Amino acid sequence: MNCKKLFFTTMLFVLLFFLPFSSKVYANKVFPYKTEIIISNQERTKESFSFKNESTKDIKITPVPYSFDSKNVQIIEDGEIFVRTDREIFNVKPEESIQLDFEIVPPNNMEPGTYFNLILLEKQEEDVFLPEFSPLGVVDTLSHLVVLHIADPESSVFGISTEFAQISLNIQRKGIPFVRPLKLKYSYQNITNYVLTPMGELQIFNEDSKYEPVYIKINEEEKKLYPGDIKEEEFEVNLTNIVDLFVVKKVIGRFYNGIDENFVSLEVRQEPNYTLPLFIGAILLLTVLLLKSFKKRKKTK
């Protein structure tokens, strides 16, 4: 990896993973940090973001788009660039904010899927970074991420597809009230060319009960799934009502892709667990019989 690529990779890693969670790490800032849209390859759209100079001197910047590998966090030198910007020099005074416009123009042959471009703010007449490390100065490593989801123009439903993932939902262990929790597991595999963010919930309730259902949110850390990636989670639910022994328990899962409104719905059932009640009933019956036998012997004596 050459010095320029290493520099960009390091700076982008810092930007994408640390900047959104800190306040005023740098003297300047870009907001919002990301634009995410879904269009067909026959459309184009105009968007914008803002840059604020929080330093004490004028800054001259030029927005330059690059193709970006989001999974490996690096610039792709020969990748597809679908963002168009004005290659002009913007002079930003201290405490001034400017709006930077750009256009998203996907090529006509761009296949349905998710693509990333990164608009780097290249600083003119930069004297902070040494030329041997980066011939182009970047304003405090700031940039704007553009996420493009190309929809299939021939699809009857605008979006990515109703078959966006291979999803399974199972009851790993049946629950017994006050004894052991109900154990659930789901598996979600991205089978598209898109980068998905699994979303949705599991709803657990008794079929013939008026008790409030239990809701579990999936993928709370909002992990992204690249094509072919798999997300699995297990959950345990404590049962605190004796009614759970005698009624059918349903688990309904609603799974979204994080891009459009399409979802997959799954349902599994736990039939009544009569083993424990029968066991307890047998013990009680045996206890009663033993007590009666004991009393009868006592009366006989």
mmCIF file of C-alpha atoms in Angstrom:
data_model
loop_
_atom_site.group_PDB
_atom_site.id
_atom_site.type_symbol
_atom_site.label_atom_id
_atom_site.label_comp_id
_atom_site.label_asym_id
_atom_site.label_seq_id
_atom_site.Cartn_x
_atom_site.Cartn_y
_atom_site.Cartn_z
ATOM 1 C CA MET A 1 0.000 0.000 0.000
ATOM 2 C CA ASN A 2 1.536 3.357 -0.994
ATOM 3 C CA CYS A 3 1.895 6.277 1.415
ATOM 4 C CA LYS A 4 -1.052 8.211 0.016
ATOM 5 C CA LYS A 5 -3.422 5.238 0.284
ATOM 6 C CA LEU A 6 -2.193 4.426 3.783
ATOM 7 C CA PHE A 7 -2.783 8.019 4.850
ATOM 8 C CA PHE A 8 -6.336 8.100 3.483
ATOM 9 C CA THR A 9 -7.172 4.707 4.979
ATOM 10 C CA THR A 10 -5.993 5.750 8.439
ATOM 11 C CA MET A 11 -7.758 9.090 8.341
ATOM 12 C CA LEU A 12 -11.007 7.582 7.091
ATOM 13 C CA PHE A 13 -10.956 4.962 9.834
ATOM 14 C CA VAL A 14 -10.676 7.735 12.407
ATOM 15 C CA LEU A 15 -13.474 9.682 10.754
ATOM 16 C CA LEU A 16 -16.012 6.901 10.361
ATOM 17 C CA PHE A 17 -15.548 5.209 13.704
ATOM 18 C CA PHE A 18 -14.684 8.007 16.106
ATOM 19 C CA LEU A 19 -15.917 11.355 14.799
ATOM 20 C CA PRO A 20 -19.688 10.712 15.008
ATOM 21 C CA PHE A 21 -19.400 9.778 18.699
ATOM 22 C CA SER A 22 -17.299 12.701 19.887
ATOM 23 C CA SER A 23 -17.833 16.421 20.142
ATOM 24 C CA LYS A 24 -15.347 18.927 18.729
ATOM 25 C CA VAL A 25 -12.494 16.518 18.161
ATOM 26 C CA TYR A 26 -11.384 18.706 15.264
ATOM 27 C CA ALA A 27 -11.538 22.457 14.567
ATOM 28 C CA ASN A 28 -13.974 21.960 11.685
ATOM 29 C CA LYS A 29 -16.985 19.811 11.024
ATOM 30 C CA VAL A 30 -19.196 18.384 8.290
ATOM 31 C CA PHE A 31 -22.933 17.869 8.828
ATOM 32 C CA PRO A 32 -24.683 15.631 8.235
ATOM 33 C CA TYR A 33 -21.916 13.071 7.918
ATOM 34 C CA LYS A 34 -23.895 10.838 5.515
ATOM 35 C CA THR A 35 -26.397 10.972 2.640
ATOM 36 C CA GLU A 36 -28.303 7.747 1.929
ATOM 37 C CA ILE A 37 -30.797 7.406 -0.934
ATOM 38 C CA ILE A 38 -32.510 4.735 -3.032
ATOM 39 C CA ILE A 39 -33.120 5.435 -6.745
ATOM 40 C CA SER A 40 -33.006 3.518 -10.030
ATOM 41 C CA ASN A 41 -30.119 3.752 -12.462
ATOM 42 C CA GLN A 42 -32.376 5.832 -14.704
ATOM 43 C CA GLU A 43 -32.672 8.652 -12.167
ATOM 44 C CA ARG A 44 -30.474 11.355 -10.758
ATOM 45 C CA THR A 45 -30.841 13.607 -7.738
ATOM 46 C CA LYS A 46 -29.283 16.699 -6.205
ATOM 47 C CA GLU A 47 -28.175 16.687 -2.570
ATOM 48 C CA SER A 48 -26.042 18.829 -0.282
ATOM 49 C CA PHE A 49 -24.151 18.920 3.009
ATOM 50 C CA SER A 50 -22.569 21.685 5.058
ATOM 51 C CA PHE A 51 -19.071 22.506 6.219
ATOM 52 C CA LYS A 52 -18.321 24.803 9.144
ATOM 53 C CA ASN A 53 -14.959 26.438 9.720
ATOM 54 C CA GLU A 54 -14.454 26.567 13.484
ATOM 55 C CA SER A 55 -10.820 27.637 13.255
ATOM 56 C CA THR A 56 -9.466 31.178 13.526
ATOM 57 C CA LYS A 57 -8.332 31.582 9.919
ATOM 58 C CA ASP A 58 -9.751 31.332 6.422
ATOM 59 C CA ILE A 59 -9.791 27.871 4.839
ATOM 60 C CA LYS A 60 -9.899 27.108 1.132
ATOM 61 C CA ILE A 61 -11.432 23.756 0.252
ATOM 62 C CA THR A 62 -12.399 21.728 -2.813
ATOM 63 C CA PRO A 63 -14.856 18.785 -2.542
ATOM 64 C CA VAL A 64 -13.534 15.775 -4.467
ATOM 65 C CA PRO A 65 -15.457 12.453 -4.766
ATOM 66 C CA TYR A 66 -13.795 9.047 -4.477
ATOM 67 C CA SER A 67 -15.067 5.500 -4.744
ATOM 68 C CA PHE A 68 -15.078 3.931 -1.286
ATOM 69 C CA ASP A 69 -14.937 0.413 0.158
ATOM 70 C CA SER A 70 -17.057 0.717 3.308
ATOM 71 C CA LYS A 71 -16.387 -2.812 4.542
ATOM 72 C CA ASN A 72 -12.587 -2.503 4.459
ATOM 73 C CA VAL A 73 -12.616 1.279 5.076
ATOM 74 C CA GLN A 74 -10.438 2.326 2.172
ATOM 75 C CA ILE A 75 -10.428 4.297 -1.067
ATOM 76 C CA ILE A 76 -10.950 2.289 -4.273
ATOM 77 C CA GLU A 77 -8.690 3.804 -6.891
ATOM 78 C CA ASP A 78 -10.468 2.281 -9.912
ATOM 79 C CA GLY A 79 -13.994 2.107 -8.449
ATOM 80 C CA GLU A 80 -17.256 3.591 -9.714
ATOM 81 C CA ILE A 81 -17.762 7.300 -9.011
ATOM 82 C CA PHE A 82 -21.418 8.326 -9.221
ATOM 83 C CA VAL A 83 -21.108 11.648 -7.372
ATOM 84 C CA ARG A 84 -20.505 14.905 -9.230
ATOM 85 C CA THR A 85 -19.224 17.983 -7.437
ATOM 86 C CA ASP A 86 -18.154 21.449 -8.478
ATOM 87 C CA ARG A 87 -14.354 21.307 -8.657
ATOM 88 C CA GLU A 88 -13.979 24.857 -7.479
ATOM 89 C CA ILE A 89 -12.195 26.406 -4.537
ATOM 90 C CA PHE A 90 -14.455 27.565 -1.708
ATOM 91 C CA ASN A 91 -13.062 30.118 0.725
ATOM 92 C CA VAL A 92 -14.598 29.651 4.180
ATOM 93 C CA LYS A 93 -14.078 32.336 6.800
ATOM 94 C CA PRO A 94 -13.783 31.631 10.555
ATOM 95 C CA GLU A 95 -17.108 30.588 12.134
ATOM 96 C CA GLU A 96 -18.706 30.526 8.689
ATOM 97 C CA SER A 97 -20.803 27.636 7.356
ATOM 98 C CA ILE A 98 -21.237 26.909 3.666
ATOM 99 C CA GLN A 99 -23.481 24.520 1.793
ATOM 100 C CA LEU A 100 -21.768 22.193 -0.652
ATOM 101 C CA ASP A 101 -24.008 20.878 -3.411
ATOM 102 C CA PHE A 102 -23.456 17.669 -5.313
ATOM 103 C CA GLU A 103 -25.332 15.494 -7.761
ATOM 104 C CA ILE A 104 -25.827 11.726 -7.717
ATOM 105 C CA VAL A 105 -25.724 10.409 -11.278
ATOM 106 C CA PRO A 106 -25.562 6.592 -11.435
ATOM 107 C CA PRO A 107 -24.374 5.058 -14.743
ATOM 108 C CA ASN A 108 -27.119 3.412 -16.781
ATOM 109 C CA ASN A 109 -25.401 0.029 -16.509
ATOM 110 C CA MET A 110 -25.125 0.113 -12.711
ATOM 111 C CA GLU A 111 -26.627 -3.108 -11.335
ATOM 112 C CA PRO A 112 -29.071 -3.117 -8.391
ATOM 113 C CA GLY A 113 -27.083 -3.033 -5.163
ATOM 114 C CA THR A 114 -25.417 -0.725 -2.640
ATOM 115 C CA TYR A 115 -22.532 1.559 -3.595
ATOM 116 C CA PHE A 116 -20.414 4.049 -1.658
ATOM 117 C CA ASN A 117 -18.687 7.293 -2.590
ATOM 118 C CA LEU A 118 -16.787 9.580 -0.275
ATOM 119 C CA ILE A 119 -16.525 13.336 -0.811
ATOM 120 C CA LEU A 120 -13.206 14.434 0.666
ATOM 121 C CA LEU A 121 -12.646 18.086 1.457
ATOM 122 C CA GLU A 122 -9.227 18.773 -0.009
ATOM 123 C CA LYS A 123 -7.537 21.811 1.451
ATOM 124 C CA GLN A 124 -5.748 24.211 -0.831
ATOM 125 C CA GLU A 125 -2.338 25.617 0.091
ATOM 126 C CA GLU A 126 -2.122 23.190 2.997
ATOM 127 C CA ASP A 127 1.081 23.526 4.994
ATOM 128 C CA VAL A 128 0.305 21.103 7.836
ATOM 129 C CA PHE A 129 0.816 17.741 6.155
ATOM 130 C CA LEU A 130 4.136 16.883 4.542
ATOM 131 C CA PRO A 131 4.055 16.426 0.718
ATOM 132 C CA GLU A 132 5.735 13.020 0.888
ATOM 133 C CA PHE A 133 2.814 11.648 2.908
ATOM 134 C CA SER A 134 -0.039 13.301 1.037
ATOM 135 C CA PRO A 135 0.258 15.717 -1.880
ATOM 136 C CA LEU A 136 -3.350 16.735 -1.211
ATOM 137 C CA GLY A 137 -4.227 18.262 2.150
ATOM 138 C CA VAL A 138 -7.493 17.078 3.690
ATOM 139 C CA VAL A 139 -9.363 19.396 6.053
ATOM 140 C CA ASP A 140 -8.976 17.695 9.416
ATOM 141 C CA THR A 141 -9.724 14.355 7.684
ATOM 142 C CA LEU A 142 -13.340 15.465 7.175
ATOM 143 C CA SER A 143 -15.500 13.987 4.454
ATOM 144 C CA HIS A 144 -19.100 13.217 3.545
ATOM 145 C CA LEU A 145 -20.241 9.639 2.940
ATOM 146 C CA VAL A 146 -22.739 8.994 0.130
ATOM 147 C CA VAL A 147 -24.608 5.667 0.212
ATOM 148 C CA LEU A 148 -26.470 4.797 -2.976
ATOM 149 C CA HIS A 149 -28.978 1.945 -3.211
ATOM 150 C CA ILE A 150 -29.830 1.184 -6.837
ATOM 151 C CA ALA A 151 -33.388 -0.146 -7.136
ATOM 152 C CA ASP A 152 -34.461 -2.473 -9.909
ATOM 153 C CA PRO A 153 -36.365 -0.271 -12.412
ATOM 154 C CA GLU A 154 -38.255 -3.285 -13.773
ATOM 155 C CA SER A 155 -39.565 -4.416 -10.388
ATOM 156 C CA SER A 156 -43.292 -3.999 -9.731
ATOM 157 C CA VAL A 157 -42.523 -2.780 -6.199
ATOM 158 C CA PHE A 158 -40.031 0.061 -5.821
ATOM 159 C CA GLY A 159 -37.347 -1.140 -3.458
ATOM 160 C CA ILE A 160 -34.749 -3.867 -3.270
ATOM 161 C CA SER A 161 -36.882 -7.042 -3.119
ATOM 162 C CA THR A 162 -39.172 -8.886 -0.752
ATOM 163 C CA GLU A 163 -36.632 -11.736 -0.814
ATOM 164 C CA PHE A 164 -33.730 -9.803 0.625
ATOM 165 C CA ALA A 165 -32.550 -12.347 3.204
ATOM 166 C CA GLN A 166 -32.629 -15.990 4.222
ATOM 167 C CA ILE A 167 -34.193 -15.841 7.694
ATOM 168 C CA SER A 168 -34.958 -18.563 10.210
ATOM 169 C CA LEU A 169 -36.590 -18.351 13.642
ATOM 170 C CA ASN A 170 -36.523 -21.216 16.152
ATOM 171 C CA ILE A 171 -37.364 -22.085 19.730
ATOM 172 C CA GLN A 172 -34.102 -23.510 21.009
ATOM 173 C CA ARG A 173 -35.459 -24.491 24.423
ATOM 174 C CA LYS A 174 -39.005 -24.625 25.722
ATOM 175 C CA GLY A 175 -39.649 -22.483 28.731
ATOM 176 C CA ILE A 176 -41.132 -23.549 32.043
ATOM 177 C CA PRO A 177 -42.575 -20.849 34.333
ATOM 178 C CA PHE A 178 -40.297 -20.061 37.306
ATOM 179 C CA VAL A 179 -37.992 -22.944 36.331
ATOM 180 C CA ARG A 180 -36.178 -22.144 33.068
ATOM 181 C CA PRO A 181 -36.485 -19.359 30.472
ATOM 182 C CA LEU A 182 -37.724 -19.719 26.932
ATOM 183 C CA LYS A 183 -34.745 -19.603 24.536
ATOM 184 C CA LEU A 184 -35.123 -18.175 21.013
ATOM 185 C CA LYS A 185 -32.722 -17.845 18.095
ATOM 186 C CA TYR A 186 -32.904 -16.236 14.698
ATOM 187 C CA SER A 187 -30.525 -16.274 11.742
ATOM 188 C CA TYR A 188 -30.494 -13.546 9.071
ATOM 189 C CA GLN A 189 -28.349 -13.941 5.934
ATOM 190 C CA ASN A 190 -28.070 -11.175 3.338
ATOM 191 C CA ILE A 191 -28.709 -12.761 -0.072
ATOM 192 C CA THR A 192 -28.705 -9.513 -2.085
ATOM 193 C CA ASN A 193 -26.095 -7.157 -3.545
ATOM 194 C CA TYR A 194 -27.143 -4.512 -1.035
ATOM 195 C CA VAL A 195 -25.659 -3.594 2.323
ATOM 196 C CA LEU A 196 -28.477 -4.261 4.780
ATOM 197 C CA THR A 197 -29.086 -3.178 8.357
ATOM 198 C CA PRO A 198 -31.355 -5.834 9.938
ATOM 199 C CA MET A 199 -34.204 -4.282 11.866
ATOM 200 C CA GLY A 200 -37.392 -5.520 13.487
ATOM 201 C CA GLU A 201 -38.672 -7.285 16.573
ATOM 202 C CA LEU A 202 -39.805 -10.550 18.088
ATOM 203 C CA GLN A 203 -43.206 -10.638 19.759
ATOM 204 C CA ILE A 204 -43.899 -13.395 22.310
ATOM 205 C CA PHE A 205 -47.441 -13.923 23.575
ATOM 206 C CA ASN A 206 -49.953 -16.558 24.684
ATOM 207 C CA GLU A 207 -52.579 -17.450 22.108
ATOM 208 C CA ASP A 208 -55.492 -17.487 24.568
ATOM 209 C CA SER A 209 -54.258 -15.057 27.211
ATOM 210 C CA LYS A 210 -54.910 -11.404 27.922
ATOM 211 C CA TYR A 211 -51.405 -10.795 29.256
ATOM 212 C CA GLU A 212 -49.285 -8.186 27.510
ATOM 213 C CA PRO A 213 -46.905 -9.577 24.858
ATOM 214 C CA VAL A 214 -43.140 -9.441 25.319
ATOM 215 C CA TYR A 215 -41.259 -7.433 22.680
ATOM 216 C CA ILE A 216 -37.598 -7.946 21.778
ATOM 217 C CA LYS A 217 -35.761 -5.634 19.395
ATOM 218 C CA ILE A 218 -33.274 -7.324 17.074
ATOM 219 C CA ASN A 219 -29.838 -6.026 16.091
ATOM 220 C CA GLU A 220 -29.794 -3.204 18.623
ATOM 221 C CA GLU A 221 -26.180 -2.370 17.729
ATOM 222 C CA GLU A 222 -27.347 -1.757 14.124
ATOM 223 C CA LYS A 223 -24.696 -3.986 12.610
ATOM 224 C CA LYS A 224 -24.518 -3.809 8.816
ATOM 225 C CA LEU A 225 -24.623 -6.960 6.719
ATOM 226 C CA TYR A 226 -22.665 -6.965 3.488
ATOM 227 C CA PRO A 227 -23.678 -9.397 0.708
ATOM 228 C CA GLY A 228 -23.421 -12.952 2.018
ATOM 229 C CA ASP A 229 -22.945 -11.939 5.682
ATOM 230 C CA ILE A 230 -24.943 -13.636 8.441
ATOM 231 C CA LYS A 231 -26.339 -12.192 11.667
ATOM 232 C CA GLU A 232 -27.452 -14.508 14.493
ATOM 233 C CA GLU A 233 -28.829 -13.691 17.931
ATOM 234 C CA GLU A 234 -30.163 -15.689 20.865
ATOM 235 C CA PHE A 235 -32.589 -14.420 23.488
ATOM 236 C CA GLU A 236 -33.906 -15.809 26.775
ATOM 237 C CA VAL A 237 -37.364 -14.883 28.059
ATOM 238 C CA ASN A 238 -38.336 -15.595 31.659
ATOM 239 C CA LEU A 239 -41.853 -16.988 32.044
ATOM 240 C CA THR A 240 -43.576 -15.697 35.163
ATOM 241 C CA ASN A 241 -47.141 -16.930 34.735
ATOM 242 C CA ILE A 242 -48.356 -20.441 35.466
ATOM 243 C CA VAL A 243 -50.803 -20.079 32.551
ATOM 244 C CA ASP A 244 -47.814 -20.532 30.205
ATOM 245 C CA LEU A 245 -47.925 -24.251 30.992
ATOM 246 C CA PHE A 246 -51.372 -24.779 29.511
ATOM 247 C CA VAL A 247 -51.633 -22.489 26.473
ATOM 248 C CA VAL A 248 -49.997 -22.242 23.079
ATOM 249 C CA LYS A 249 -47.179 -19.700 23.057
ATOM 250 C CA LYS A 250 -46.576 -17.851 19.772
ATOM 251 C CA VAL A 251 -43.409 -16.088 18.649
ATOM 252 C CA ILE A 252 -43.833 -13.755 15.686
ATOM 253 C CA GLY A 253 -40.815 -12.125 14.085
ATOM 254 C CA ARG A 254 -40.896 -9.134 11.737
ATOM 255 C CA PHE A 255 -37.600 -8.576 9.915
ATOM 256 C CA TYR A 256 -36.765 -5.469 7.857
ATOM 257 C CA ASN A 257 -33.776 -4.696 5.648
ATOM 258 C CA GLY A 258 -33.107 -1.140 6.847
ATOM 259 C CA ILE A 259 -33.471 0.321 3.342
ATOM 260 C CA ASP A 260 -37.150 0.227 2.375
ATOM 261 C CA GLU A 261 -40.463 -0.912 3.856
ATOM 262 C CA ASN A 262 -40.278 -4.542 2.705
ATOM 263 C CA PHE A 263 -40.250 -7.092 5.529
ATOM 264 C CA VAL A 264 -40.327 -10.822 6.204
ATOM 265 C CA SER A 265 -42.725 -12.220 8.811
ATOM 266 C CA LEU A 266 -42.141 -15.570 10.531
ATOM 267 C CA GLU A 267 -44.085 -17.431 13.217
ATOM 268 C CA VAL A 268 -43.201 -20.347 15.498
ATOM 269 C CA ARG A 269 -45.313 -21.999 18.208
ATOM 270 C CA GLN A 270 -44.624 -23.679 21.507
ATOM 271 C CA GLU A 271 -47.331 -26.190 22.287
ATOM 272 C CA PRO A 272 -48.505 -26.593 25.893
ATOM 273 C CA ASN A 273 -45.930 -28.352 28.057
ATOM 274 C CA TYR A 274 -47.898 -30.942 30.020
ATOM 275 C CA THR A 275 -44.865 -32.827 31.329
ATOM 276 C CA LEU A 276 -44.336 -30.667 34.385
ATOM 277 C CA PRO A 277 -48.035 -30.427 35.361
ATOM 278 C CA LEU A 278 -48.416 -34.202 35.033
ATOM 279 C CA PHE A 279 -45.299 -34.751 37.098
ATOM 280 C CA ILE A 280 -46.493 -32.371 39.789
ATOM 281 C CA GLY A 281 -49.981 -33.900 39.679
ATOM 282 C CA ALA A 282 -48.545 -37.405 40.064
ATOM 283 C CA ILE A 283 -46.511 -36.306 43.083
ATOM 284 C CA LEU A 284 -49.548 -34.659 44.674
ATOM 285 C CA LEU A 285 -51.698 -37.724 44.022
ATOM 286 C CA LEU A 286 -49.068 -40.030 45.469
ATOM 287 C CA THR A 287 -48.722 -37.766 48.491
ATOM 288 C CA VAL A 288 -52.485 -37.818 49.088
ATOM 289 C CA LEU A 289 -52.604 -41.600 48.770
ATOM 290 C CA LEU A 290 -49.721 -42.010 51.204
ATOM 291 C CA LEU A 291 -51.393 -39.688 53.727
ATOM 292 C CA LYS A 292 -54.671 -41.572 53.467
ATOM 293 C CA SER A 293 -52.880 -44.877 53.862
ATOM 294 C CA PHE A 294 -51.037 -43.556 56.897
ATOM 295 C CA LYS A 295 -54.280 -42.312 58.509
ATOM 296 C CA LYS A 296 -56.040 -45.596 57.792
ATOM 297 C CA ARG A 297 -53.272 -47.586 59.450
ATOM 298 C CA LYS A 298 -53.357 -45.254 62.406
ATOM 299 C CA LYS A 299 -57.121 -45.744 62.860
ATOM 300 C CA THR A 300 -56.740 -49.501 62.550
ATOM 301 C CA LYS A 301 -54.207 -49.558 65.369
#
